XYZ file of C-alpha atoms in Angstrom:
444
model
C 125.076 106.500 -57.176
C 127.339 107.225 -60.115
C 126.572 105.626 -63.495
C 128.841 102.630 -63.910
C 131.680 102.867 -66.392
C 130.685 100.938 -69.480
C 133.494 98.765 -70.854
C 133.392 96.721 -74.099
C 135.763 93.676 -74.106
C 136.716 91.540 -77.120
C 136.166 87.814 -76.353
C 136.247 86.226 -79.796
C 139.157 83.991 -78.717
C 136.750 81.992 -76.595
C 135.456 80.523 -79.851
C 138.929 79.699 -81.277
C 139.799 76.088 -81.941
C 142.966 76.689 -79.751
C 141.878 79.476 -77.336
C 145.245 79.561 -75.503
C 146.327 81.853 -72.683
C 144.725 84.938 -74.366
C 141.289 83.419 -73.735
C 142.235 82.421 -70.173
C 143.465 85.880 -69.264
C 140.480 87.593 -70.948
C 137.964 85.475 -69.149
C 139.518 85.927 -65.657
C 140.050 89.672 -66.063
C 136.499 90.146 -67.388
C 135.122 88.120 -64.478
C 137.069 90.383 -62.028
C 135.747 93.554 -63.740
C 132.169 92.202 -63.744
C 132.314 91.756 -59.992
C 132.812 95.480 -59.456
C 129.812 97.731 -58.917
C 131.255 100.662 -60.682
C 131.749 98.881 -64.012
C 129.366 97.481 -66.594
C 131.127 94.953 -68.944
C 129.888 93.789 -72.322
C 131.669 91.275 -74.399
C 132.066 91.362 -78.218
C 132.546 88.471 -80.561
C 131.799 87.520 -84.194
C 128.664 85.747 -85.430
C 128.428 82.114 -84.201
C 125.921 79.350 -84.336
C 126.208 78.732 -80.634
C 128.078 79.511 -77.396
C 131.690 78.513 -76.771
C 132.567 75.345 -74.668
C 131.235 75.563 -71.243
C 134.593 76.230 -69.521
C 135.168 79.122 -71.960
C 131.864 80.892 -71.530
C 132.179 84.529 -70.355
C 130.667 85.726 -67.109
C 129.227 88.814 -68.966
C 126.723 89.217 -71.706
C 128.224 88.983 -75.194
C 127.012 90.989 -78.188
C 127.756 89.585 -81.643
C 128.995 91.485 -84.698
C 126.846 90.252 -87.732
C 130.026 88.917 -89.494
C 131.837 85.616 -89.249
C 135.277 85.740 -87.597
C 137.452 86.083 -90.605
C 135.337 88.728 -92.173
C 135.165 90.663 -88.829
C 138.901 90.614 -88.413
C 139.529 91.807 -91.984
C 136.890 94.433 -91.731
C 138.227 95.754 -88.464
C 141.870 95.771 -89.515
C 141.611 96.843 -93.167
C 138.355 98.796 -93.537
C 138.285 100.072 -89.926
C 134.608 99.268 -89.890
C 132.174 98.692 -88.258
C 132.765 100.583 -85.069
C 132.309 98.407 -82.007
C 129.625 100.826 -80.726
C 127.330 99.681 -83.530
C 127.254 96.299 -81.731
C 127.468 97.317 -78.073
C 125.882 100.708 -78.055
C 127.805 103.588 -76.474
C 130.795 102.676 -74.332
C 133.285 104.515 -72.236
C 136.315 102.332 -72.887
C 137.125 99.460 -75.272
C 139.582 96.680 -74.218
C 141.019 94.645 -77.059
C 142.095 91.557 -75.057
C 143.856 89.755 -77.951
C 145.308 90.644 -81.286
C 142.012 91.724 -82.930
C 141.760 95.518 -82.598
C 138.250 96.931 -83.230
C 137.559 100.419 -84.569
C 135.969 102.633 -81.879
C 135.265 106.288 -81.037
C 136.032 105.508 -77.291
C 139.472 105.415 -75.709
C 141.107 102.083 -76.594
C 143.119 99.707 -74.384
C 144.985 96.881 -76.017
C 146.573 93.880 -74.333
C 149.729 92.830 -76.152
C 150.512 89.327 -74.878
C 153.781 88.925 -76.802
C 155.535 89.847 -79.963
C 156.985 86.420 -80.755
C 155.991 86.566 -84.418
C 158.381 89.531 -84.948
C 161.314 87.433 -83.606
C 160.709 84.402 -85.748
C 157.846 84.641 -88.278
C 158.589 81.065 -89.556
C 157.023 79.674 -86.380
C 153.668 81.009 -87.424
C 151.294 80.639 -90.336
C 151.595 83.252 -93.079
C 148.054 84.371 -92.499
C 148.743 84.653 -88.822
C 151.833 86.823 -89.316
C 149.954 89.225 -91.550
C 147.125 89.503 -89.052
C 149.516 90.093 -86.163
C 151.392 92.857 -88.066
C 148.017 94.632 -88.763
C 146.987 94.326 -85.139
C 150.291 95.526 -83.681
C 150.381 98.586 -85.998
C 146.816 99.559 -84.935
C 147.699 99.114 -81.292
C 150.844 101.184 -81.665
C 148.948 104.050 -83.371
C 145.605 103.999 -81.725
C 145.701 102.589 -78.192
C 145.523 105.034 -75.310
C 147.061 102.420 -73.067
C 148.801 99.126 -73.906
C 148.702 96.424 -71.304
C 151.599 93.872 -71.081
C 151.658 90.773 -68.896
C 155.434 90.725 -68.322
C 158.507 92.857 -68.403
C 159.808 90.874 -71.312
C 156.784 91.900 -73.443
C 157.087 95.489 -72.332
C 160.756 95.503 -73.472
C 159.747 94.047 -76.806
C 157.050 96.741 -77.245
C 159.553 99.522 -76.562
C 162.002 98.029 -78.945
C 159.342 97.981 -81.634
C 158.244 101.573 -81.410
C 155.592 101.685 -78.708
C 155.372 104.901 -76.613
C 156.744 103.791 -73.172
C 154.461 106.292 -71.459
C 151.421 104.314 -72.698
C 152.678 100.879 -71.509
C 151.332 99.296 -68.325
C 152.594 96.124 -66.636
C 149.605 94.064 -65.514
C 150.735 90.550 -64.803
C 148.298 87.651 -64.926
C 147.147 85.833 -61.803
C 145.768 82.403 -61.122
C 142.475 81.500 -59.548
C 142.929 77.980 -58.308
C 142.845 76.293 -54.927
C 145.341 73.492 -54.330
C 144.066 70.213 -55.736
C 143.036 67.593 -53.162
C 144.713 64.209 -52.907
C 141.459 62.733 -54.082
C 141.332 64.977 -57.202
C 144.989 63.980 -58.013
C 144.210 60.269 -57.663
C 141.076 60.637 -59.911
C 142.955 62.477 -62.618
C 145.855 60.079 -62.524
C 143.531 57.099 -62.811
C 141.585 58.717 -65.680
C 144.730 59.056 -67.768
C 146.513 55.884 -66.612
C 149.394 57.731 -64.890
C 150.632 55.104 -62.496
C 154.274 56.166 -62.454
C 156.117 59.384 -61.582
C 155.855 61.943 -64.345
C 157.187 65.238 -65.700
C 154.374 67.435 -67.096
C 154.249 69.827 -69.975
C 151.091 71.937 -70.607
C 150.229 74.172 -73.583
C 149.429 74.371 -77.283
C 151.727 72.239 -79.470
C 153.523 74.875 -81.659
C 157.118 75.570 -82.659
C 158.034 78.115 -79.930
C 157.052 75.661 -77.193
C 160.252 73.881 -78.074
C 158.921 70.367 -77.531
C 161.484 68.798 -79.895
C 164.209 69.773 -77.396
C 162.210 68.563 -74.423
C 161.688 65.170 -76.149
C 165.340 64.954 -76.989
C 166.306 65.800 -73.399
C 163.902 63.340 -71.950
C 165.917 60.454 -73.590
C 168.545 61.270 -70.972
C 166.113 61.294 -68.038
C 165.611 58.539 -65.446
C 163.797 55.733 -67.288
C 161.460 55.235 -64.227
C 159.878 58.651 -64.947
C 157.330 59.349 -67.752
C 156.701 62.499 -69.744
C 153.131 63.751 -70.035
C 152.166 66.349 -72.688
C 148.819 68.020 -72.017
C 147.375 70.328 -74.724
C 145.832 70.567 -78.207
C 147.787 70.411 -81.503
C 148.532 73.789 -82.997
C 150.674 74.128 -86.078
C 154.066 73.517 -87.742
C 155.059 70.840 -85.244
C 155.426 67.118 -85.913
C 156.448 65.106 -82.849
C 155.570 61.659 -84.074
C 159.147 60.333 -84.584
C 160.452 61.636 -81.248
C 157.432 60.323 -79.355
C 157.963 56.895 -80.991
C 161.574 56.789 -79.803
C 160.523 57.330 -76.270
C 157.847 54.654 -76.482
C 155.330 54.296 -73.687
C 157.348 56.694 -71.445
C 155.857 59.637 -73.435
C 152.153 60.246 -73.172
C 150.401 62.864 -75.355
C 146.970 63.423 -73.680
C 145.694 66.051 -76.115
C 143.163 68.614 -74.770
C 142.662 68.341 -70.919
C 139.602 70.100 -69.361
C 140.566 73.113 -67.334
C 139.006 71.619 -64.232
C 141.495 68.722 -64.429
C 144.638 70.727 -64.918
C 145.261 71.718 -61.219
C 145.231 68.019 -60.189
C 147.375 67.030 -63.154
C 149.929 69.651 -62.126
C 149.784 68.715 -58.472
C 150.441 65.108 -59.352
C 153.563 65.878 -61.370
C 157.104 65.749 -59.909
C 158.155 68.621 -62.162
C 156.558 70.926 -64.666
C 159.039 71.408 -67.521
C 158.228 74.449 -69.741
C 161.217 75.049 -72.122
C 159.546 77.558 -74.414
C 161.891 79.722 -76.403
C 159.661 82.806 -75.971
C 156.482 83.585 -74.094
C 154.534 86.651 -73.175
C 153.932 85.317 -69.669
C 153.906 81.456 -69.223
C 150.631 80.847 -67.454
C 151.221 77.060 -66.926
C 154.325 77.810 -64.897
C 152.386 80.094 -62.460
C 149.519 77.570 -62.290
C 151.895 74.767 -61.427
C 153.645 76.916 -58.825
C 150.261 77.358 -57.149
C 150.071 73.537 -56.847
C 153.571 73.392 -55.191
C 155.100 71.740 -58.193
C 158.776 72.252 -58.913
C 159.581 74.077 -62.219
C 162.254 73.622 -64.839
C 161.915 76.414 -67.434
C 163.740 78.766 -69.784
C 166.321 81.283 -68.712
C 166.087 84.758 -70.205
C 162.341 84.616 -70.777
C 159.089 85.901 -69.116
C 159.021 82.622 -67.115
C 162.203 83.632 -65.271
C 160.275 86.594 -63.868
C 157.875 84.145 -62.238
C 160.291 81.473 -61.083
C 163.259 83.408 -59.899
C 162.354 87.060 -59.093
C 165.032 89.143 -57.278
C 165.297 88.673 -53.502
C 163.054 85.618 -53.471
C 163.668 81.966 -53.068
C 163.381 80.306 -56.535
C 160.537 78.089 -57.466
C 162.706 76.002 -59.839
C 165.605 75.846 -62.242
C 166.244 78.095 -65.263
C 168.116 76.409 -68.187
C 169.100 77.293 -71.741
C 166.070 76.040 -73.642
C 168.133 75.215 -76.748
C 170.511 72.826 -74.871
C 168.958 69.418 -74.656
C 171.924 68.038 -72.678
C 171.616 70.719 -70.028
C 167.837 70.375 -69.903
C 168.150 66.567 -69.365
C 170.745 67.111 -66.663
C 168.638 69.594 -64.701
C 165.586 67.349 -64.902
C 167.575 64.437 -63.502
C 168.996 66.643 -60.667
C 165.559 67.873 -59.584
C 163.876 64.502 -59.973
C 166.583 62.871 -57.890
C 166.405 65.228 -54.901
C 163.120 65.104 -52.940
C 164.114 67.944 -50.560
C 165.054 70.195 -53.432
C 161.726 69.560 -55.130
C 159.870 70.228 -51.933
C 161.763 73.465 -51.404
C 160.988 74.644 -54.899
C 157.275 73.761 -54.357
C 157.078 75.764 -51.139
C 158.726 78.718 -52.720
C 156.572 78.571 -55.798
C 153.335 78.510 -53.725
C 154.591 81.512 -51.756
C 155.407 83.466 -54.947
C 152.012 82.546 -56.434
C 150.158 83.649 -53.313
C 152.148 86.801 -52.687
C 152.526 88.118 -56.198
C 154.753 91.017 -57.081
C 154.058 94.712 -57.577
C 151.408 96.913 -55.996
C 148.314 95.823 -57.995
C 145.292 95.371 -55.721
C 143.896 91.874 -55.202
C 141.199 90.488 -57.482
C 137.749 90.545 -56.058
C 137.688 86.770 -55.563
C 138.988 85.651 -52.250
C 140.510 82.554 -53.870
C 142.512 84.536 -56.432
C 146.226 84.048 -56.024
C 149.303 85.040 -58.006
C 150.731 88.231 -59.394
C 147.248 89.612 -59.309
C 146.193 91.672 -62.260
C 144.643 94.988 -61.440
C 141.162 95.513 -62.578
C 141.701 99.310 -62.516
C 144.246 99.745 -65.260
C 141.749 101.586 -67.443
C 140.775 104.127 -64.752
C 143.215 106.828 -66.031
C 141.043 106.949 -69.166
C 137.990 107.990 -67.072
C 139.236 109.894 -64.107
C 142.454 110.412 -62.071
C 143.284 107.548 -59.801
C 145.344 107.273 -56.629
C 148.885 106.004 -57.314
C 148.142 102.857 -55.289
C 145.638 101.697 -57.957
C 148.060 101.726 -60.815
C 150.362 98.752 -61.503
C 153.532 100.726 -60.669
C 152.802 102.929 -57.729
C 156.209 104.520 -57.963
C 155.466 105.811 -61.438
C 151.909 107.059 -61.884
C 150.521 107.168 -65.450
C 150.882 110.339 -67.457
C 147.971 112.602 -68.047
C 145.493 110.779 -70.288
C 145.349 111.552 -73.967
C 141.592 111.243 -74.011
C 139.083 111.699 -71.249
C 135.679 110.083 -71.004
C 133.001 112.649 -70.262
C 129.972 111.239 -68.502
C 126.373 112.173 -69.264
C 126.107 113.792 -65.828
C 128.930 116.140 -66.816
C 127.575 117.110 -70.195
C 128.805 114.852 -73.073
C 129.243 116.662 -76.277
C 129.243 114.118 -79.035
C 128.864 116.236 -82.141
C 125.688 114.355 -83.253
C 121.991 114.927 -82.574
C 120.256 111.825 -81.190
C 116.621 111.526 -82.299
C 115.441 111.708 -78.740
C 117.172 115.030 -78.072
C 117.254 116.937 -81.339
C 118.179 120.548 -80.817
C 119.315 119.958 -77.203
C 122.133 122.078 -75.924
C 124.613 121.287 -73.252
C 123.762 122.828 -69.892
C 127.234 122.182 -68.409
C 129.869 123.301 -70.960
C 128.062 126.119 -72.563
C 128.568 125.139 -76.181
C 125.969 124.719 -78.855
C 126.946 121.098 -79.740
C 124.019 118.692 -79.234
C 124.659 116.189 -76.478
C 124.191 112.492 -75.910
C 125.377 109.984 -73.307
C 128.775 108.334 -72.962
C 130.523 110.127 -75.727
C 133.692 112.192 -75.862
C 133.393 115.978 -76.296
C 134.221 117.366 -79.707
C 133.822 120.955 -78.726
C 136.964 121.046 -76.546
C 135.237 122.941 -73.772
C 135.630 121.769 -70.184
C 132.434 121.411 -68.159
C 131.542 124.446 -66.006
């Protein structure tokens, strides 16, 4: 049986105060990879006193760099040390699942979720903008492949100098069954949600555009409440607007992941008026619960809600126009048949997905399923059906992983094999396992 491909995956965001969608996507894709027999996955994170919260714990073993988070990030981005292999041991591929890009001798895959900080840096902290610029430059220069969750993010990457040949569209998926009526009743009772409600889910930060949503909601049917579910982030003060709406506006704060499907299923509408997103995971999650959507035109969410040649799952609206947003909310709230039609279409889109990526290993996985084979071009040729865009197979890889069974010339002499010579490629370079050849000779 072939030796499994060994993949190191960065998972530090699981310990972040506000993990966000980057943690969700990293955990789900890592779990999908770990379910494969031909892959061995090891997580990487900074030094911590304990594990992350239970619902953010990875399904794979995690090795810890002996540095706290801030020091690890600075060391990776500015000093380009320590290589990730010092923590994980030899690996075949490294996947940077967020904005932290580790140094490595192995082929590097980076997921770029979005480039929102380049469009409006004022919506982020100064430290965050500096960190993002460092990460994107490292990804642009060093990554063998760059994974994007949406066409909007891919277009941004091309506009900001990324090589189009190295970009791969790997949309996120959802792994959630429809919430039961009993679960919906339990969650509504737990949060005191006795009336109809419009739901918003996410981290409270400027690009989420909650000021416009709150202004628009003053024009919405007074018999409907607004429920905000998510932790506080930065640069956003909603107190005055929430006070104007009075008890109609409910800020729940952090809601456990296990409760979100029922909270979404109980809503009449999910309203997600973000100015810019890399994907918009709450939109797809709500679609899976047959909830009608009102979201932003001209964004990644439009790819989910109104793809070409499909019945729409909701309404697209100018996110900067509070009057238009309020009007569309009233229109959808006032038409039961329209909401039901949007819900059915949304569920169908979530179940059917788009593109040719293979299904995730879990039988309950639904959505635009992310392929767990996007890194395969780094290790060996793959059939076109296994790449995200079967019509355009990836170009020849820039770096190839050479397995121990094929003679791996690493340019160093391990203590256990000093003086050894390759028996496959014919060179005099000492060999080890799971390293790239430095001699340039193909195996014989």
